[in-house]
């Protein structure tokens, strides 16, 4: 069902007539279609069925993911592993026999974690209790052991209400949990992520010497979640780290009985000079409209705590598999795979691709990104004009047999976001997110968490949309 609407009144109408739509939609749509349109619909349905058959009976993407995660592993920007992944992806695209495969130079940041971080809380009696911690990506080091008292806050209002004297020289502990009442966990994440990304800036402005943030997950475990932290040039950079949810609870409970306890934090991370990396691009030239470009992609890099299987190894292998499928369909418009570098801590790859696309005489039709963890696909999220979105929504009945007919606004791809205003539509694969944040940015993001069937279903959904966009345009 197409749920793409920005009008609250239309949302109410959709809800009111959903049951009627389910019963009558197919019959009404068929009566309105001309004979030619009906024939085209049958043809499209047949092709999509073949796409699903191909995706669901070929194990190559799963085997590719196993190789990527086990032989290359985590691929933080600027690392040797990222460079290895670039070479490997280029080789796989070349093996498909595409019309062209090439590299696009990108300057990326080079941050290294260093020796494993340590943290512990120290009671007034001198007892030390270990905390599970990891540095946030891009954080500065502690340069030895940082020991300070802690101020716990659960909202920006609480931080604002504290005097500078109450914060100065202390570690600010951002302990606002993700909201469990949202059905979609991504909504909970979006509400809470600001304390991770902006907390160090806000705390440093008030004189804090460091920050700790509760990991962004609804799970209760000992796995700290990393992610990018932001700094401002004119504000002192202070160390920023994440605590596992169990350690966050432990620290919060200890502060209730011992407000003056100390936390000792030791981080050895380092920001090295920027380094050159590459987007990897493979292309199938359109036979009828070669200057209309349909981009499909994912990001190469991952955080360094694990193998980067879900985020975004799944997207990488799905993109390669989409190109294999499209290679056999005689695409009407040019289909271009773009594997972007540096999504996690800078989005330099997406920015570079968009900069060059804007200067090109080519027409950017649409950009699709897979960065939702490789879980069961539900549909697509789209940023586009109402007219373009409605055209895409006309295909929802073709996706209905495969349970991916849900089309909604607000795409979530970081790499394709810079193409806003350049491409007619920005589209992200929308997947079930109930398990995504259990492993997101943690040591648990490993190959064994990926279900082959779910991975293949996502590939099939993306390839089917690519086929429709390539054939019909926008």
Short mmCIF file of C-alpha atoms in Angstrom, two decimals:
data_model
loop_
_atom_site.label_atom_id
_atom_site.label_comp_id
_atom_site.label_asym_id
_atom_site.label_seq_id
_atom_site.Cartn_x
_atom_site.Cartn_y
_atom_site.Cartn_z
CA UNK A 1 0.00 0.00 0.00
CA UNK A 2 1.25 3.45 -0.85
CA UNK A 3 1.42 5.55 2.31
CA UNK A 4 3.32 8.38 0.68
CA UNK A 5 1.59 11.57 1.80
CA UNK A 6 2.57 14.70 3.71
CA UNK A 7 -1.00 15.91 4.25
CA UNK A 8 -2.48 15.01 7.69
CA UNK A 9 -6.03 15.08 6.27
CA UNK A 10 -5.05 12.59 3.58
CA UNK A 11 -3.50 10.37 6.25
CA UNK A 12 -6.87 10.25 8.04
CA UNK A 13 -8.63 9.44 4.81
CA UNK A 14 -6.16 6.65 4.10
CA UNK A 15 -6.80 5.15 7.51
CA UNK A 16 -10.58 5.40 7.07
CA UNK A 17 -10.65 3.73 3.69
CA UNK A 18 -7.88 1.16 4.11
CA UNK A 19 -10.28 -1.76 4.54
CA UNK A 20 -12.32 -0.75 1.50
CA UNK A 21 -9.15 -0.33 -0.54
CA UNK A 22 -7.96 -3.82 0.30
CA UNK A 23 -11.22 -5.32 -0.96
CA UNK A 24 -11.79 -3.19 -4.06
CA UNK A 25 -8.43 -1.78 -5.10
CA UNK A 26 -7.44 -4.55 -7.49
CA UNK A 27 -10.81 -4.67 -9.27
CA UNK A 28 -11.08 -0.89 -9.62
CA UNK A 29 -7.53 -0.58 -10.88
CA UNK A 30 -8.07 -3.25 -13.52
CA UNK A 31 -11.25 -1.56 -14.80
CA UNK A 32 -9.40 1.74 -15.20
CA UNK A 33 -6.47 0.30 -17.09
CA UNK A 34 -6.51 0.33 -20.86
CA UNK A 35 -5.79 -2.90 -22.66
CA UNK A 36 -2.26 -1.72 -23.42
CA UNK A 37 -1.70 -0.85 -19.78
CA UNK A 38 -3.01 -4.22 -18.70
CA UNK A 39 -0.63 -5.98 -21.06
CA UNK A 40 2.27 -3.88 -19.73
CA UNK A 41 1.25 -4.74 -16.17
CA UNK A 42 1.22 -8.45 -17.02
CA UNK A 43 4.64 -8.15 -18.65
CA UNK A 44 6.07 -6.30 -15.66
CA UNK A 45 4.58 -8.85 -13.29
CA UNK A 46 6.20 -11.68 -15.25
CA UNK A 47 9.62 -10.00 -15.23
CA UNK A 48 9.43 -9.28 -11.50
CA UNK A 49 8.54 -12.91 -10.84
CA UNK A 50 11.67 -13.95 -12.74
CA UNK A 51 13.74 -11.41 -10.79
CA UNK A 52 12.58 -12.94 -7.51
CA UNK A 53 13.26 -16.45 -8.79
CA UNK A 54 16.79 -15.45 -9.76
CA UNK A 55 17.51 -13.64 -6.48
CA UNK A 56 16.08 -16.39 -4.28
CA UNK A 57 17.83 -19.30 -5.97
CA UNK A 58 21.32 -17.78 -6.24
CA UNK A 59 23.55 -17.89 -3.17
CA UNK A 60 26.35 -15.71 -4.51
CA UNK A 61 25.45 -12.60 -2.49
CA UNK A 62 25.53 -14.59 0.76
CA UNK A 63 28.86 -16.16 -0.21
CA UNK A 64 30.20 -12.70 -1.09
CA UNK A 65 29.13 -11.41 2.32
CA UNK A 66 30.90 -14.28 4.02
CA UNK A 67 34.11 -13.42 2.17
CA UNK A 68 33.80 -9.69 2.88
CA UNK A 69 33.25 -10.17 6.59
CA UNK A 70 35.64 -13.06 7.23
CA UNK A 71 38.49 -12.19 4.89
CA UNK A 72 38.40 -8.37 5.00
CA UNK A 73 36.37 -7.50 8.10
CA UNK A 74 35.64 -4.05 9.55
CA UNK A 75 36.30 -1.26 7.05
CA UNK A 76 36.70 2.07 8.79
CA UNK A 77 37.50 4.97 6.46
CA UNK A 78 41.21 5.29 5.79
CA UNK A 79 41.97 1.75 6.96
CA UNK A 80 43.77 -0.98 5.05
CA UNK A 81 40.57 -3.03 5.20
CA UNK A 82 38.61 -0.31 3.43
CA UNK A 83 41.27 -0.20 0.71
CA UNK A 84 41.05 -4.00 0.35
CA UNK A 85 37.27 -3.80 0.05
CA UNK A 86 37.54 -1.22 -2.73
CA UNK A 87 39.78 -3.55 -4.77
CA UNK A 88 37.56 -6.57 -4.07
CA UNK A 89 34.31 -4.81 -5.01
CA UNK A 90 35.82 -3.47 -8.24
CA UNK A 91 36.90 -6.99 -9.13
CA UNK A 92 33.41 -8.41 -8.53
CA UNK A 93 31.79 -5.74 -10.71
CA UNK A 94 34.32 -6.38 -13.46
CA UNK A 95 33.49 -10.09 -13.38
CA UNK A 96 29.87 -9.24 -14.20
CA UNK A 97 30.90 -7.89 -17.60
CA UNK A 98 29.35 -4.46 -17.10
CA UNK A 99 29.81 -1.73 -19.71
CA UNK A 100 32.20 0.14 -17.43
CA UNK A 101 33.76 -0.17 -13.99
CA UNK A 102 35.89 2.57 -12.48
CA UNK A 103 37.05 4.29 -9.31
CA UNK A 104 36.14 7.81 -8.19
CA UNK A 105 38.76 9.42 -5.93
CA UNK A 106 37.51 10.70 -2.57
CA UNK A 107 39.38 12.28 0.33
CA UNK A 108 38.29 10.66 3.61
CA UNK A 109 39.11 11.15 7.30
CA UNK A 110 41.48 8.71 8.99
CA UNK A 111 40.61 8.14 12.63
CA UNK A 112 42.03 5.18 14.55
CA UNK A 113 40.76 3.76 17.82
CA UNK A 114 44.10 2.61 19.21
CA UNK A 115 44.48 0.38 22.26
CA UNK A 116 41.11 -0.75 23.64
CA UNK A 117 39.36 1.81 25.82
CA UNK A 118 38.92 1.37 29.56
CA UNK A 119 36.48 2.87 32.02
CA UNK A 120 35.60 2.28 35.63
CA UNK A 121 33.63 3.97 38.34
CA UNK A 122 35.40 4.58 41.63
CA UNK A 123 33.39 4.77 44.83
CA UNK A 124 34.22 7.09 47.72
CA UNK A 125 35.70 4.04 49.46
CA UNK A 126 38.11 3.61 46.53
CA UNK A 127 36.43 0.51 45.10
CA UNK A 128 36.76 0.30 41.29
CA UNK A 129 33.95 -1.20 39.17
CA UNK A 130 34.54 -1.85 35.44
CA UNK A 131 32.29 -0.21 32.86
CA UNK A 132 31.87 -1.44 29.29
CA UNK A 133 32.85 1.46 27.07
CA UNK A 134 34.00 2.39 23.57
CA UNK A 135 35.15 5.67 22.07
CA UNK A 136 32.75 7.44 19.78
CA UNK A 137 34.06 7.75 16.25
CA UNK A 138 36.21 10.84 15.80
CA UNK A 139 36.69 11.40 19.52
CA UNK A 140 39.90 12.88 20.87
CA UNK A 141 41.99 10.83 23.28
CA UNK A 142 42.17 11.22 27.05
CA UNK A 143 45.99 11.38 26.94
CA UNK A 144 46.36 9.10 29.88
CA UNK A 145 43.69 8.51 32.50
CA UNK A 146 40.92 11.07 32.80
CA UNK A 147 39.40 10.98 36.29
CA UNK A 148 36.49 13.25 37.18
CA UNK A 149 33.13 13.43 38.91
CA UNK A 150 30.02 12.79 36.88
CA UNK A 151 26.87 14.79 36.14
CA UNK A 152 23.98 12.69 34.83
CA UNK A 153 21.40 14.35 32.56
CA UNK A 154 18.43 12.89 30.71
CA UNK A 155 17.35 15.86 28.62
CA UNK A 156 18.73 19.03 27.10
CA UNK A 157 16.53 20.96 29.52
CA UNK A 158 18.31 19.32 32.47
CA UNK A 159 21.67 20.31 31.03
CA UNK A 160 20.53 23.89 30.49
CA UNK A 161 19.23 24.12 34.07
CA UNK A 162 22.63 23.30 35.57
CA UNK A 163 25.01 26.12 36.37
CA UNK A 164 28.46 26.26 34.84
CA UNK A 165 29.92 25.53 38.26
CA UNK A 166 27.93 22.29 38.44
CA UNK A 167 29.37 21.12 35.11
CA UNK A 168 32.86 22.60 34.95
CA UNK A 169 35.60 20.01 35.32
CA UNK A 170 33.15 17.09 35.29
CA UNK A 171 32.14 14.34 32.88
CA UNK A 172 28.62 14.79 31.54
CA UNK A 173 26.73 11.50 31.37
CA UNK A 174 23.94 11.62 28.78
CA UNK A 175 21.55 8.89 29.91
CA UNK A 176 18.39 9.43 27.88
CA UNK A 177 17.14 5.96 26.84
CA UNK A 178 15.58 5.26 23.47
CA UNK A 179 11.79 5.38 23.64
CA UNK A 180 10.44 1.80 23.55
CA UNK A 181 6.87 2.86 22.74
CA UNK A 182 7.55 3.44 19.04
CA UNK A 183 6.68 0.48 16.84
CA UNK A 184 9.52 1.36 14.49
CA UNK A 185 12.78 1.36 16.42
CA UNK A 186 14.39 3.72 13.92
CA UNK A 187 12.04 6.45 15.18
CA UNK A 188 13.35 5.83 18.70
CA UNK A 189 16.91 6.08 17.40
CA UNK A 190 16.26 9.38 15.63
CA UNK A 191 14.88 10.86 18.84
CA UNK A 192 17.93 9.85 20.90
CA UNK A 193 20.87 10.19 18.49
CA UNK A 194 21.35 13.92 19.11
CA UNK A 195 22.93 13.28 22.53
CA UNK A 196 25.59 11.12 20.88
CA UNK A 197 26.31 13.44 17.97
CA UNK A 198 26.03 16.82 19.74
CA UNK A 199 26.64 15.99 23.38
CA UNK A 200 30.37 16.72 23.39
CA UNK A 201 29.80 20.19 21.94
CA UNK A 202 27.08 21.10 24.45
CA UNK A 203 29.06 19.76 27.41
CA UNK A 204 32.32 21.43 26.38
CA UNK A 205 30.59 24.80 26.09
CA UNK A 206 29.76 24.51 29.78
CA UNK A 207 33.26 23.50 30.85
CA UNK A 208 32.97 19.71 30.98
CA UNK A 209 36.12 17.62 30.51
CA UNK A 210 34.47 14.61 28.88
CA UNK A 211 31.18 12.93 27.97
CA UNK A 212 29.64 9.51 28.32
CA UNK A 213 26.49 8.56 26.41
CA UNK A 214 24.10 5.68 26.85
CA UNK A 215 24.34 3.33 23.87
CA UNK A 216 21.56 3.76 21.33
CA UNK A 217 19.68 0.50 21.62
CA UNK A 218 16.66 -0.93 23.40
CA UNK A 219 18.65 -4.05 24.25
CA UNK A 220 19.99 -4.54 27.76
CA UNK A 221 23.49 -5.95 27.36
CA UNK A 222 27.20 -5.25 27.80
CA UNK A 223 27.89 -4.12 24.22
CA UNK A 224 28.75 -0.41 23.83
CA UNK A 225 27.62 1.15 20.54
CA UNK A 226 29.97 3.47 18.73
CA UNK A 227 28.97 6.13 16.18
CA UNK A 228 30.18 9.52 15.05
CA UNK A 229 30.60 12.43 17.44
CA UNK A 230 30.65 16.03 16.22
CA UNK A 231 32.90 18.88 17.30
CA UNK A 232 32.91 22.60 16.55
CA UNK A 233 36.12 24.31 15.53
CA UNK A 234 35.93 27.05 18.18
CA UNK A 235 34.81 24.77 21.01
CA UNK A 236 37.33 22.67 22.94
CA UNK A 237 37.26 19.03 21.87
CA UNK A 238 36.69 16.72 24.81
CA UNK A 239 36.78 12.89 24.92
CA UNK A 240 33.45 11.25 24.10
CA UNK A 241 32.57 7.61 24.75
CA UNK A 242 29.56 5.30 24.82
CA UNK A 243 28.56 3.03 27.70
CA UNK A 244 26.69 -0.23 27.20
CA UNK A 245 23.12 -0.06 28.47
CA UNK A 246 23.96 -2.32 31.42
CA UNK A 247 26.92 -0.11 32.36
CA UNK A 248 24.82 3.02 31.93
CA UNK A 249 22.26 1.60 34.34
CA UNK A 250 25.03 0.60 36.73
CA UNK A 251 26.51 4.09 36.72
CA UNK A 252 23.11 5.75 37.10
CA UNK A 253 22.22 3.58 40.09
CA UNK A 254 25.59 4.23 41.71
CA UNK A 255 25.17 7.99 41.33
CA UNK A 256 21.87 7.86 43.18
CA UNK A 257 23.61 6.58 46.31
CA UNK A 258 27.05 8.14 45.75
CA UNK A 259 26.73 11.44 43.87
CA UNK A 260 30.42 12.25 44.37
CA UNK A 261 31.84 9.08 42.85
CA UNK A 262 34.53 9.36 40.21
CA UNK A 263 34.75 7.86 36.74
CA UNK A 264 38.11 7.01 35.24
CA UNK A 265 38.30 6.94 31.45
CA UNK A 266 41.23 5.98 29.25
CA UNK A 267 41.09 6.28 25.44
CA UNK A 268 43.96 6.17 22.96
CA UNK A 269 42.21 7.22 19.74
CA UNK A 270 43.92 9.46 17.22
CA UNK A 271 42.90 11.62 14.26
CA UNK A 272 45.46 11.13 11.48
CA UNK A 273 45.75 13.22 8.29
CA UNK A 274 43.05 12.70 5.67
CA UNK A 275 43.76 10.00 3.10
CA UNK A 276 42.64 9.20 -0.44
CA UNK A 277 40.08 6.46 -0.97
CA UNK A 278 37.59 5.68 -3.73
CA UNK A 279 33.95 5.21 -4.58
CA UNK A 280 33.56 2.12 -6.75
CA UNK A 281 31.26 2.57 -9.75
CA UNK A 282 29.92 0.03 -12.24
CA UNK A 283 27.53 0.83 -15.06
CA UNK A 284 25.10 -0.77 -17.51
CA UNK A 285 24.41 1.64 -20.37
CA UNK A 286 20.77 2.24 -21.22
CA UNK A 287 19.85 1.16 -24.73
CA UNK A 288 17.09 3.76 -25.26
CA UNK A 289 17.81 6.59 -22.79
CA UNK A 290 21.53 6.32 -21.95
CA UNK A 291 21.75 9.80 -20.40
CA UNK A 292 19.03 9.08 -17.82
CA UNK A 293 20.84 7.65 -14.81
CA UNK A 294 19.42 5.31 -12.20
CA UNK A 295 21.84 4.92 -9.28
CA UNK A 296 21.73 1.98 -6.89
CA UNK A 297 24.20 1.61 -4.06
CA UNK A 298 25.37 1.16 -0.48
CA UNK A 299 28.38 2.19 1.59
CA UNK A 300 31.70 0.35 1.71
CA UNK A 301 32.96 1.51 5.10
CA UNK A 302 31.90 0.24 8.49
CA UNK A 303 32.86 0.81 12.09
CA UNK A 304 35.86 -1.05 13.42
CA UNK A 305 34.37 -2.99 16.33
CA UNK A 306 33.24 -5.94 14.20
CA UNK A 307 32.89 -7.28 10.66
CA UNK A 308 30.39 -4.72 9.35
CA UNK A 309 28.05 -7.46 8.11
CA UNK A 310 24.71 -5.75 8.62
CA UNK A 311 25.97 -2.17 8.34
CA UNK A 312 26.54 -2.18 5.44
CA UNK A 313 27.99 -5.40 4.09
CA UNK A 314 24.48 -6.52 3.20
CA UNK A 315 23.95 -3.40 1.10
CA UNK A 316 27.23 -3.96 -0.75
CA UNK A 317 26.45 -7.51 -1.82
CA UNK A 318 22.81 -6.65 -2.62
CA UNK A 319 23.96 -3.87 -4.93
CA UNK A 320 26.35 -6.19 -6.76
CA UNK A 321 23.60 -8.78 -7.13
CA UNK A 322 21.17 -6.16 -8.47
CA UNK A 323 23.69 -5.39 -11.20
CA UNK A 324 23.97 -9.08 -12.06
CA UNK A 325 20.22 -9.31 -12.45
CA UNK A 326 19.89 -6.05 -14.40
CA UNK A 327 22.68 -7.16 -16.74
CA UNK A 328 20.30 -9.76 -18.15
CA UNK A 329 17.30 -7.45 -18.58
CA UNK A 330 18.48 -5.09 -21.36
CA UNK A 331 17.98 -1.90 -19.40
CA UNK A 332 16.27 0.99 -21.19
CA UNK A 333 17.99 3.57 -18.99
CA UNK A 334 21.51 3.57 -17.59
CA UNK A 335 21.82 1.69 -14.30
CA UNK A 336 24.84 2.69 -12.22
CA UNK A 337 26.05 0.95 -9.09
CA UNK A 338 27.84 3.28 -6.67
CA UNK A 339 29.55 1.86 -3.62
CA UNK A 340 30.32 4.87 -1.46
CA UNK A 341 33.19 5.36 1.00
CA UNK A 342 33.03 7.18 4.33
CA UNK A 343 29.33 7.07 5.15
CA UNK A 344 29.85 6.41 8.84
CA UNK A 345 32.01 9.39 9.76
CA UNK A 346 31.69 12.06 7.12
CA UNK A 347 29.70 11.02 4.02
CA UNK A 348 32.54 12.18 1.79
CA UNK A 349 31.76 9.55 -0.84
CA UNK A 350 28.15 10.62 -1.24
CA UNK A 351 29.11 14.29 -1.33
CA UNK A 352 31.77 13.69 -4.00
CA UNK A 353 29.43 11.68 -6.21
CA UNK A 354 26.72 14.36 -5.94
CA UNK A 355 29.19 17.16 -6.73
CA UNK A 356 30.27 15.46 -9.95
CA UNK A 357 26.70 14.46 -10.84
CA UNK A 358 25.61 18.08 -10.58
CA UNK A 359 28.30 19.11 -13.08
CA UNK A 360 27.41 16.32 -15.51
CA UNK A 361 25.01 16.80 -18.45
CA UNK A 362 23.40 13.50 -17.48
CA UNK A 363 19.88 13.45 -16.06
CA UNK A 364 19.77 11.92 -12.60
CA UNK A 365 16.55 9.95 -12.59
CA UNK A 366 16.60 8.29 -9.18
CA UNK A 367 19.00 7.05 -6.52
CA UNK A 368 18.34 3.94 -4.44
CA UNK A 369 20.30 2.98 -1.33
CA UNK A 370 20.40 -0.18 0.76
CA UNK A 371 21.52 0.60 4.31
CA UNK A 372 18.82 -0.96 6.50
CA UNK A 373 20.70 -3.96 7.81
CA UNK A 374 19.74 -6.73 5.42
CA UNK A 375 16.61 -7.66 7.35
CA UNK A 376 13.20 -8.53 5.85
CA UNK A 377 12.23 -5.83 3.32
CA UNK A 378 8.89 -4.09 3.80
CA UNK A 379 8.92 -1.57 0.95
CA UNK A 380 10.59 1.72 0.15
CA UNK A 381 10.95 5.23 1.55
CA UNK A 382 10.96 8.07 -0.96
CA UNK A 383 11.86 11.74 -1.11
CA UNK A 384 10.33 13.19 -4.28
CA UNK A 385 7.67 15.56 -5.53
CA UNK A 386 4.09 14.39 -5.04
CA UNK A 387 3.79 13.79 -8.78
CA UNK A 388 6.88 11.57 -8.93
CA UNK A 389 5.91 9.73 -5.74
CA UNK A 390 2.46 9.00 -7.14
CA UNK A 391 4.01 7.50 -10.27
CA UNK A 392 6.06 5.15 -8.13
CA UNK A 393 3.01 4.36 -6.01
CA UNK A 394 1.24 3.10 -9.13
CA UNK A 395 3.51 0.06 -8.97
CA UNK A 396 2.50 -0.97 -5.47
CA UNK A 397 0.22 -3.75 -6.73
CA UNK A 398 3.18 -5.29 -8.55
CA UNK A 399 5.03 -5.50 -5.24
CA UNK A 400 2.05 -6.74 -3.24
CA UNK A 401 2.61 -10.47 -3.93
CA UNK A 402 6.08 -10.08 -2.43
CA UNK A 403 4.93 -8.11 0.63
CA UNK A 404 7.03 -5.03 -0.19
CA UNK A 405 4.25 -2.73 -1.38
CA UNK A 406 4.65 -0.27 1.52
CA UNK A 407 5.81 3.05 0.03
CA UNK A 408 6.32 5.91 2.47
CA UNK A 409 7.99 9.35 2.62
CA UNK A 410 11.34 10.32 4.21
CA UNK A 411 14.09 8.18 2.70
CA UNK A 412 16.90 7.30 5.11
CA UNK A 413 20.00 6.91 2.93
CA UNK A 414 22.89 9.12 4.04
CA UNK A 415 24.91 8.61 0.85
CA UNK A 416 22.14 9.63 -1.53
CA UNK A 417 21.00 12.63 0.55
CA UNK A 418 23.45 15.02 -1.24
CA UNK A 419 21.58 14.21 -4.50
CA UNK A 420 18.48 16.00 -3.22
CA UNK A 421 17.49 18.55 -5.84
CA UNK A 422 19.62 16.74 -8.45
CA UNK A 423 17.80 13.42 -8.78
CA UNK A 424 14.03 13.25 -9.23
CA UNK A 425 13.65 10.66 -6.48
CA UNK A 426 15.73 9.49 -3.53
CA UNK A 427 14.73 6.01 -2.41
CA UNK A 428 15.88 3.82 0.47
CA UNK A 429 15.06 0.17 0.98
CA UNK A 430 12.79 -0.08 4.04
CA UNK A 431 13.33 -3.15 6.23
CA UNK A 432 12.05 -4.57 9.48
CA UNK A 433 14.14 -2.78 12.12
CA UNK A 434 13.23 -4.66 15.30
CA UNK A 435 16.65 -6.38 15.51
CA UNK A 436 18.75 -3.77 13.72
CA UNK A 437 19.72 -1.70 16.75
CA UNK A 438 20.62 -4.75 18.82
CA UNK A 439 23.81 -5.03 16.75
CA UNK A 440 24.14 -1.56 15.19
CA UNK A 441 27.70 -0.17 15.54
CA UNK A 442 28.72 -2.92 17.97
CA UNK A 443 31.03 -5.92 18.20
CA UNK A 444 27.97 -8.06 17.37
CA UNK A 445 27.67 -6.86 13.77
CA UNK A 446 28.91 -10.16 12.36
CA UNK A 447 28.08 -12.51 9.50
CA UNK A 448 26.17 -14.98 11.67
CA UNK A 449 23.49 -12.35 12.35
CA UNK A 450 22.46 -12.25 8.67
CA UNK A 451 19.70 -14.46 7.33
CA UNK A 452 20.35 -15.51 3.72
CA UNK A 453 16.65 -15.50 2.79
CA UNK A 454 16.08 -11.99 4.12
CA UNK A 455 19.18 -10.79 2.28
CA UNK A 456 17.94 -12.25 -1.00
CA UNK A 457 14.45 -10.79 -0.58
CA UNK A 458 15.97 -7.33 -0.21
CA UNK A 459 18.00 -7.84 -3.38
CA UNK A 460 14.88 -8.90 -5.28
CA UNK A 461 12.91 -5.87 -4.12
CA UNK A 462 15.67 -3.47 -5.16
CA UNK A 463 16.19 -5.17 -8.53
CA UNK A 464 12.44 -5.09 -9.24
CA UNK A 465 12.26 -1.37 -8.55
CA UNK A 466 15.36 -0.81 -10.71
CA UNK A 467 13.69 -2.71 -13.54
CA UNK A 468 10.50 -0.63 -13.33
CA UNK A 469 12.37 2.68 -13.14
CA UNK A 470 14.63 1.69 -16.01
CA UNK A 471 11.71 0.64 -18.21
CA UNK A 472 9.17 3.36 -17.44
CA UNK A 473 11.27 6.29 -16.16
CA UNK A 474 9.72 9.02 -14.02
#
